Amino acid sequence: MALIHETSVPNSYRAAFLEKLVQVSKNLGINPNWLMLVIYWESARSFSPSKKNPYSGATGLIQFMPSTAKGLGTTTAQLAQMTAVEQLDYVEKYYSPYKHKIKSFIDLYFATFYPAAIGKPDNYVLGSSSYLIQKIAEQNPAFDNNKDRKVTKVEVEKTMLEKIPDLWKGEFLKNTMAIGLIGFFMLAGIAASSYYLIYKA
């Protein structure tokens, strides 16, 4: 069964990467399409383990910050030297503490972008102080839908879901668990996309 944006993964390691990503997703209990889309966006559509943000130093598939890499027992320089398949081990290690909190694609995205927002109500404002609230809005203008110089959880969700191709939107609806544990992992060789297990949180 195809995954979203799988043809954007370099052909030289596509098969091994997709196989490993499906296994990591199974370990985390999430829909593999969710992880594919996060990596697609975070790596600027490259799926490169060495992709680096020149301003923040964030590196790799999910843009590990230097401090995050240190907490995982590595460095961004070491991450950049890994293959994409190898780096998926650190992707799994990063998300593991959030495993039981991630109930939707948006939860997974927030685990990457702003973990404090996981489980918060839709009107939750990103930022722990007036300064940070304004800074987050300035650095992420696409999320500040009403231009009030603050970003709420629902604004991020709306913006992210609008970017998903219509053909794939069903995979990313709020509060739907994986095709995953049955529909994808047990029936991965079956083309019939109707075999989905929907979990209502």
mmCIF file of C-alpha atoms in Angstrom:
data_model
loop_
_atom_site.group_PDB
_atom_site.id
_atom_site.type_symbol
_atom_site.label_atom_id
_atom_site.label_comp_id
_atom_site.label_asym_id
_atom_site.label_seq_id
_atom_site.Cartn_x
_atom_site.Cartn_y
_atom_site.Cartn_z
ATOM 1 C CA MET A 1 0.000 0.000 0.000
ATOM 2 C CA ALA A 2 1.398 3.380 -0.985
ATOM 3 C CA LEU A 3 2.316 6.047 1.544
ATOM 4 C CA ILE A 4 1.906 9.775 1.075
ATOM 5 C CA HIS A 5 4.869 11.407 -0.722
ATOM 6 C CA GLU A 6 6.761 8.115 -0.914
ATOM 7 C CA THR A 7 8.060 9.006 -4.380
ATOM 8 C CA SER A 8 9.874 11.979 -2.824
ATOM 9 C CA VAL A 9 12.127 9.584 -0.918
ATOM 10 C CA PRO A 10 15.354 9.172 -2.928
ATOM 11 C CA ASN A 11 15.170 5.977 -4.916
ATOM 12 C CA SER A 12 18.582 4.824 -3.668
ATOM 13 C CA TYR A 13 17.180 4.104 -0.205
ATOM 14 C CA ARG A 14 13.407 4.328 -0.683
ATOM 15 C CA ALA A 15 12.509 0.676 -0.098
ATOM 16 C CA ALA A 16 14.600 0.315 3.065
ATOM 17 C CA PHE A 17 13.427 3.671 4.395
ATOM 18 C CA LEU A 18 9.737 2.930 3.896
ATOM 19 C CA GLU A 19 10.080 -0.499 5.485
ATOM 20 C CA LYS A 20 11.810 0.998 8.528
ATOM 21 C CA LEU A 21 9.359 3.892 8.778
ATOM 22 C CA VAL A 22 6.416 1.477 8.840
ATOM 23 C CA GLN A 23 8.086 -0.475 11.646
ATOM 24 C CA VAL A 24 8.824 2.692 13.638
ATOM 25 C CA SER A 25 5.211 3.792 13.188
ATOM 26 C CA LYS A 26 4.010 0.403 14.399
ATOM 27 C CA ASN A 27 6.227 0.699 17.472
ATOM 28 C CA LEU A 28 4.770 4.134 18.194
ATOM 29 C CA GLY A 29 1.192 3.062 17.455
ATOM 30 C CA ILE A 30 0.633 5.692 14.770
ATOM 31 C CA ASN A 31 -0.438 5.823 11.147
ATOM 32 C CA PRO A 32 2.755 5.708 9.025
ATOM 33 C CA ASN A 33 1.318 8.375 6.736
ATOM 34 C CA TRP A 34 1.406 10.813 9.639
ATOM 35 C CA LEU A 35 5.128 10.285 10.128
ATOM 36 C CA MET A 36 5.771 10.439 6.388
ATOM 37 C CA LEU A 37 4.093 13.826 6.149
ATOM 38 C CA VAL A 38 5.913 15.272 9.175
ATOM 39 C CA ILE A 39 9.265 14.187 7.729
ATOM 40 C CA TYR A 40 8.297 15.468 4.281
ATOM 41 C CA TRP A 41 7.593 18.929 5.691
ATOM 42 C CA GLU A 42 10.374 19.086 8.267
ATOM 43 C CA SER A 43 13.063 17.991 5.805
ATOM 44 C CA ALA A 44 11.821 20.457 3.183
ATOM 45 C CA ARG A 45 10.519 17.595 1.028
ATOM 46 C CA SER A 46 13.977 16.033 0.818
ATOM 47 C CA PHE A 47 13.857 13.098 3.268
ATOM 48 C CA SER A 48 17.523 13.920 3.813
ATOM 49 C CA PRO A 49 19.137 12.990 7.150
ATOM 50 C CA SER A 50 21.590 15.870 6.763
ATOM 51 C CA LYS A 51 19.126 18.662 5.918
ATOM 52 C CA LYS A 52 20.120 21.630 8.097
ATOM 53 C CA ASN A 53 18.414 24.876 9.012
ATOM 54 C CA PRO A 54 21.151 27.523 8.643
ATOM 55 C CA TYR A 55 19.584 29.743 11.297
ATOM 56 C CA SER A 56 18.682 27.365 14.125
ATOM 57 C CA GLY A 57 21.066 24.500 13.444
ATOM 58 C CA ALA A 58 18.155 22.055 13.387
ATOM 59 C CA THR A 59 19.165 18.985 11.410
ATOM 60 C CA GLY A 60 17.743 15.888 9.810
ATOM 61 C CA LEU A 61 14.470 14.160 9.107
ATOM 62 C CA ILE A 62 12.457 15.919 11.819
ATOM 63 C CA GLN A 63 14.881 18.825 12.302
ATOM 64 C CA PHE A 64 16.469 17.831 15.584
ATOM 65 C CA MET A 65 17.632 20.888 17.523
ATOM 66 C CA PRO A 66 21.164 20.689 18.997
ATOM 67 C CA SER A 67 19.745 20.502 22.519
ATOM 68 C CA THR A 68 17.301 17.789 21.464
ATOM 69 C CA ALA A 69 20.070 15.732 19.884
ATOM 70 C CA LYS A 70 22.097 16.016 23.081
ATOM 71 C CA GLY A 71 19.137 14.748 25.094
ATOM 72 C CA LEU A 72 18.975 11.728 22.795
ATOM 73 C CA GLY A 73 22.637 10.950 23.383
ATOM 74 C CA THR A 74 23.967 12.256 20.090
ATOM 75 C CA THR A 75 24.745 15.497 18.240
ATOM 76 C CA THR A 76 23.380 17.129 15.125
ATOM 77 C CA ALA A 77 26.758 16.525 13.467
ATOM 78 C CA GLN A 78 26.487 12.807 14.183
ATOM 79 C CA LEU A 79 22.884 12.726 13.022
ATOM 80 C CA ALA A 80 23.887 14.354 9.741
ATOM 81 C CA GLN A 81 26.395 11.566 9.111
ATOM 82 C CA MET A 82 23.784 8.840 9.502
ATOM 83 C CA THR A 83 21.776 7.310 6.719
ATOM 84 C CA ALA A 84 18.085 8.151 6.671
ATOM 85 C CA VAL A 85 17.309 4.588 7.750
ATOM 86 C CA GLU A 86 19.703 4.813 10.707
ATOM 87 C CA GLN A 87 18.326 8.178 11.753
ATOM 88 C CA LEU A 88 14.829 6.736 12.019
ATOM 89 C CA ASP A 89 16.001 5.059 15.237
ATOM 90 C CA TYR A 90 16.443 8.536 16.717
ATOM 91 C CA VAL A 91 13.112 9.650 15.312
ATOM 92 C CA GLU A 92 11.514 6.782 17.228
ATOM 93 C CA LYS A 93 13.549 7.581 20.335
ATOM 94 C CA TYR A 94 12.413 11.214 20.190
ATOM 95 C CA TYR A 95 8.708 10.392 19.892
ATOM 96 C CA SER A 96 8.669 7.494 22.375
ATOM 97 C CA PRO A 97 7.918 9.665 25.455
ATOM 98 C CA TYR A 98 4.817 10.965 23.649
ATOM 99 C CA LYS A 99 3.677 7.530 22.484
ATOM 100 C CA HIS A 100 0.542 7.377 24.610
ATOM 101 C CA LYS A 101 -0.347 11.031 24.015
ATOM 102 C CA ILE A 102 -0.367 10.985 20.225
ATOM 103 C CA LYS A 103 -3.941 10.311 19.121
ATOM 104 C CA SER A 104 -3.976 12.255 15.841
ATOM 105 C CA PHE A 105 -1.734 13.606 13.119
ATOM 106 C CA ILE A 106 -1.887 17.031 14.752
ATOM 107 C CA ASP A 107 -0.657 15.533 18.023
ATOM 108 C CA LEU A 108 2.319 14.086 16.145
ATOM 109 C CA TYR A 109 3.007 17.424 14.512
ATOM 110 C CA PHE A 110 2.864 19.213 17.864
ATOM 111 C CA ALA A 111 5.193 16.615 19.374
ATOM 112 C CA THR A 112 7.639 17.827 16.737
ATOM 113 C CA PHE A 113 6.877 21.554 16.713
ATOM 114 C CA TYR A 114 5.572 22.449 20.193
ATOM 115 C CA PRO A 115 5.070 19.459 22.539
ATOM 116 C CA ALA A 116 3.422 21.502 25.299
ATOM 117 C CA ALA A 117 0.338 21.847 23.065
ATOM 118 C CA ILE A 118 -0.437 18.113 23.027
ATOM 119 C CA GLY A 119 -3.719 17.461 24.792
ATOM 120 C CA LYS A 120 -4.529 21.140 25.180
ATOM 121 C CA PRO A 121 -7.860 22.655 24.005
ATOM 122 C CA ASP A 122 -8.200 24.210 20.566
ATOM 123 C CA ASN A 123 -7.924 27.765 21.930
ATOM 124 C CA TYR A 124 -4.575 27.046 23.606
ATOM 125 C CA VAL A 125 -2.085 29.810 22.752
ATOM 126 C CA LEU A 126 1.466 28.791 21.874
ATOM 127 C CA GLY A 127 3.999 30.528 24.089
ATOM 128 C CA SER A 128 4.621 30.691 27.835
ATOM 129 C CA SER A 129 4.998 34.477 28.006
ATOM 130 C CA SER A 130 3.854 37.560 26.116
ATOM 131 C CA TYR A 131 7.266 37.781 24.480
ATOM 132 C CA LEU A 132 7.250 34.160 23.309
ATOM 133 C CA ILE A 133 3.636 34.365 22.141
ATOM 134 C CA GLN A 134 4.527 37.285 19.895
ATOM 135 C CA LYS A 135 7.799 35.709 18.753
ATOM 136 C CA ILE A 136 6.102 32.464 17.732
ATOM 137 C CA ALA A 137 3.516 34.428 15.750
ATOM 138 C CA GLU A 138 6.226 36.490 14.036
ATOM 139 C CA GLN A 139 8.289 33.424 13.136
ATOM 140 C CA ASN A 140 5.255 31.463 11.938
ATOM 141 C CA PRO A 141 3.008 33.987 10.156
ATOM 142 C CA ALA A 142 1.275 31.227 8.185
ATOM 143 C CA PHE A 143 -0.243 29.980 11.441
ATOM 144 C CA ASP A 144 -1.521 33.365 12.623
ATOM 145 C CA ASN A 145 -4.718 33.124 10.592
ATOM 146 C CA ASN A 146 -6.470 36.160 12.067
ATOM 147 C CA LYS A 147 -3.288 38.258 12.378
ATOM 148 C CA ASP A 148 -3.758 38.929 16.094
ATOM 149 C CA ARG A 149 -0.061 38.294 16.822
ATOM 150 C CA LYS A 150 -0.648 35.005 18.568
ATOM 151 C CA VAL A 151 -0.997 31.428 17.379
ATOM 152 C CA THR A 152 -3.602 29.056 18.756
ATOM 153 C CA LYS A 153 -3.636 25.299 18.498
ATOM 154 C CA VAL A 154 -6.664 25.321 16.208
ATOM 155 C CA GLU A 155 -4.955 27.786 13.836
ATOM 156 C CA VAL A 156 -2.020 25.410 13.450
ATOM 157 C CA GLU A 157 -4.357 22.477 12.880
ATOM 158 C CA LYS A 158 -6.384 24.351 10.256
ATOM 159 C CA THR A 159 -3.267 25.462 8.390
ATOM 160 C CA MET A 160 -1.641 22.041 8.406
ATOM 161 C CA LEU A 161 -4.743 20.152 7.296
ATOM 162 C CA GLU A 162 -5.305 22.594 4.437
ATOM 163 C CA LYS A 163 -1.886 21.641 3.038
ATOM 164 C CA ILE A 164 -2.770 17.968 2.722
ATOM 165 C CA PRO A 165 -3.800 16.778 -0.765
ATOM 166 C CA ASP A 166 -7.528 16.016 -0.914
ATOM 167 C CA LEU A 167 -6.851 12.401 -1.853
ATOM 168 C CA TRP A 168 -5.102 11.862 1.478
ATOM 169 C CA LYS A 169 -7.190 13.958 3.872
ATOM 170 C CA GLY A 170 -8.981 10.915 5.273
ATOM 171 C CA GLU A 171 -5.680 9.719 6.707
ATOM 172 C CA PHE A 172 -5.223 12.887 8.728
ATOM 173 C CA LEU A 173 -8.605 13.633 10.280
ATOM 174 C CA LYS A 174 -8.523 14.694 13.905
ATOM 175 C CA ASN A 175 -8.897 11.897 16.468
ATOM 176 C CA THR A 176 -8.429 9.017 14.022
ATOM 177 C CA MET A 177 -5.875 6.402 14.959
ATOM 178 C CA ALA A 178 -3.777 4.471 12.508
ATOM 179 C CA ILE A 179 -4.918 2.488 9.572
ATOM 180 C CA GLY A 180 -2.180 1.264 11.507
ATOM 181 C CA LEU A 181 -2.353 -1.637 13.807
ATOM 182 C CA ILE A 182 -4.775 -3.663 11.710
ATOM 183 C CA GLY A 183 -5.681 -1.874 8.493
ATOM 184 C CA PHE A 184 -2.097 -1.099 7.517
ATOM 185 C CA PHE A 185 0.211 -3.446 9.341
ATOM 186 C CA MET A 186 -1.907 -6.581 8.967
ATOM 187 C CA LEU A 187 -3.264 -5.771 5.510
ATOM 188 C CA ALA A 188 -0.341 -3.915 4.000
ATOM 189 C CA GLY A 189 -0.365 -6.073 0.917
ATOM 190 C CA ILE A 190 -4.027 -5.457 0.193
ATOM 191 C CA ALA A 191 -4.829 -2.588 -2.106
ATOM 192 C CA ALA A 192 -8.386 -2.057 -0.889
ATOM 193 C CA SER A 193 -8.153 1.227 0.990
ATOM 194 C CA SER A 194 -11.485 0.670 2.681
ATOM 195 C CA TYR A 195 -9.950 -1.654 5.274
ATOM 196 C CA TYR A 196 -9.324 1.026 7.877
ATOM 197 C CA LEU A 197 -9.801 0.828 11.592
ATOM 198 C CA ILE A 198 -11.078 4.133 12.944
ATOM 199 C CA TYR A 199 -10.598 4.837 16.601
ATOM 200 C CA LYS A 200 -12.624 7.564 18.250
ATOM 201 C CA ALA A 201 -10.630 9.154 21.010
#
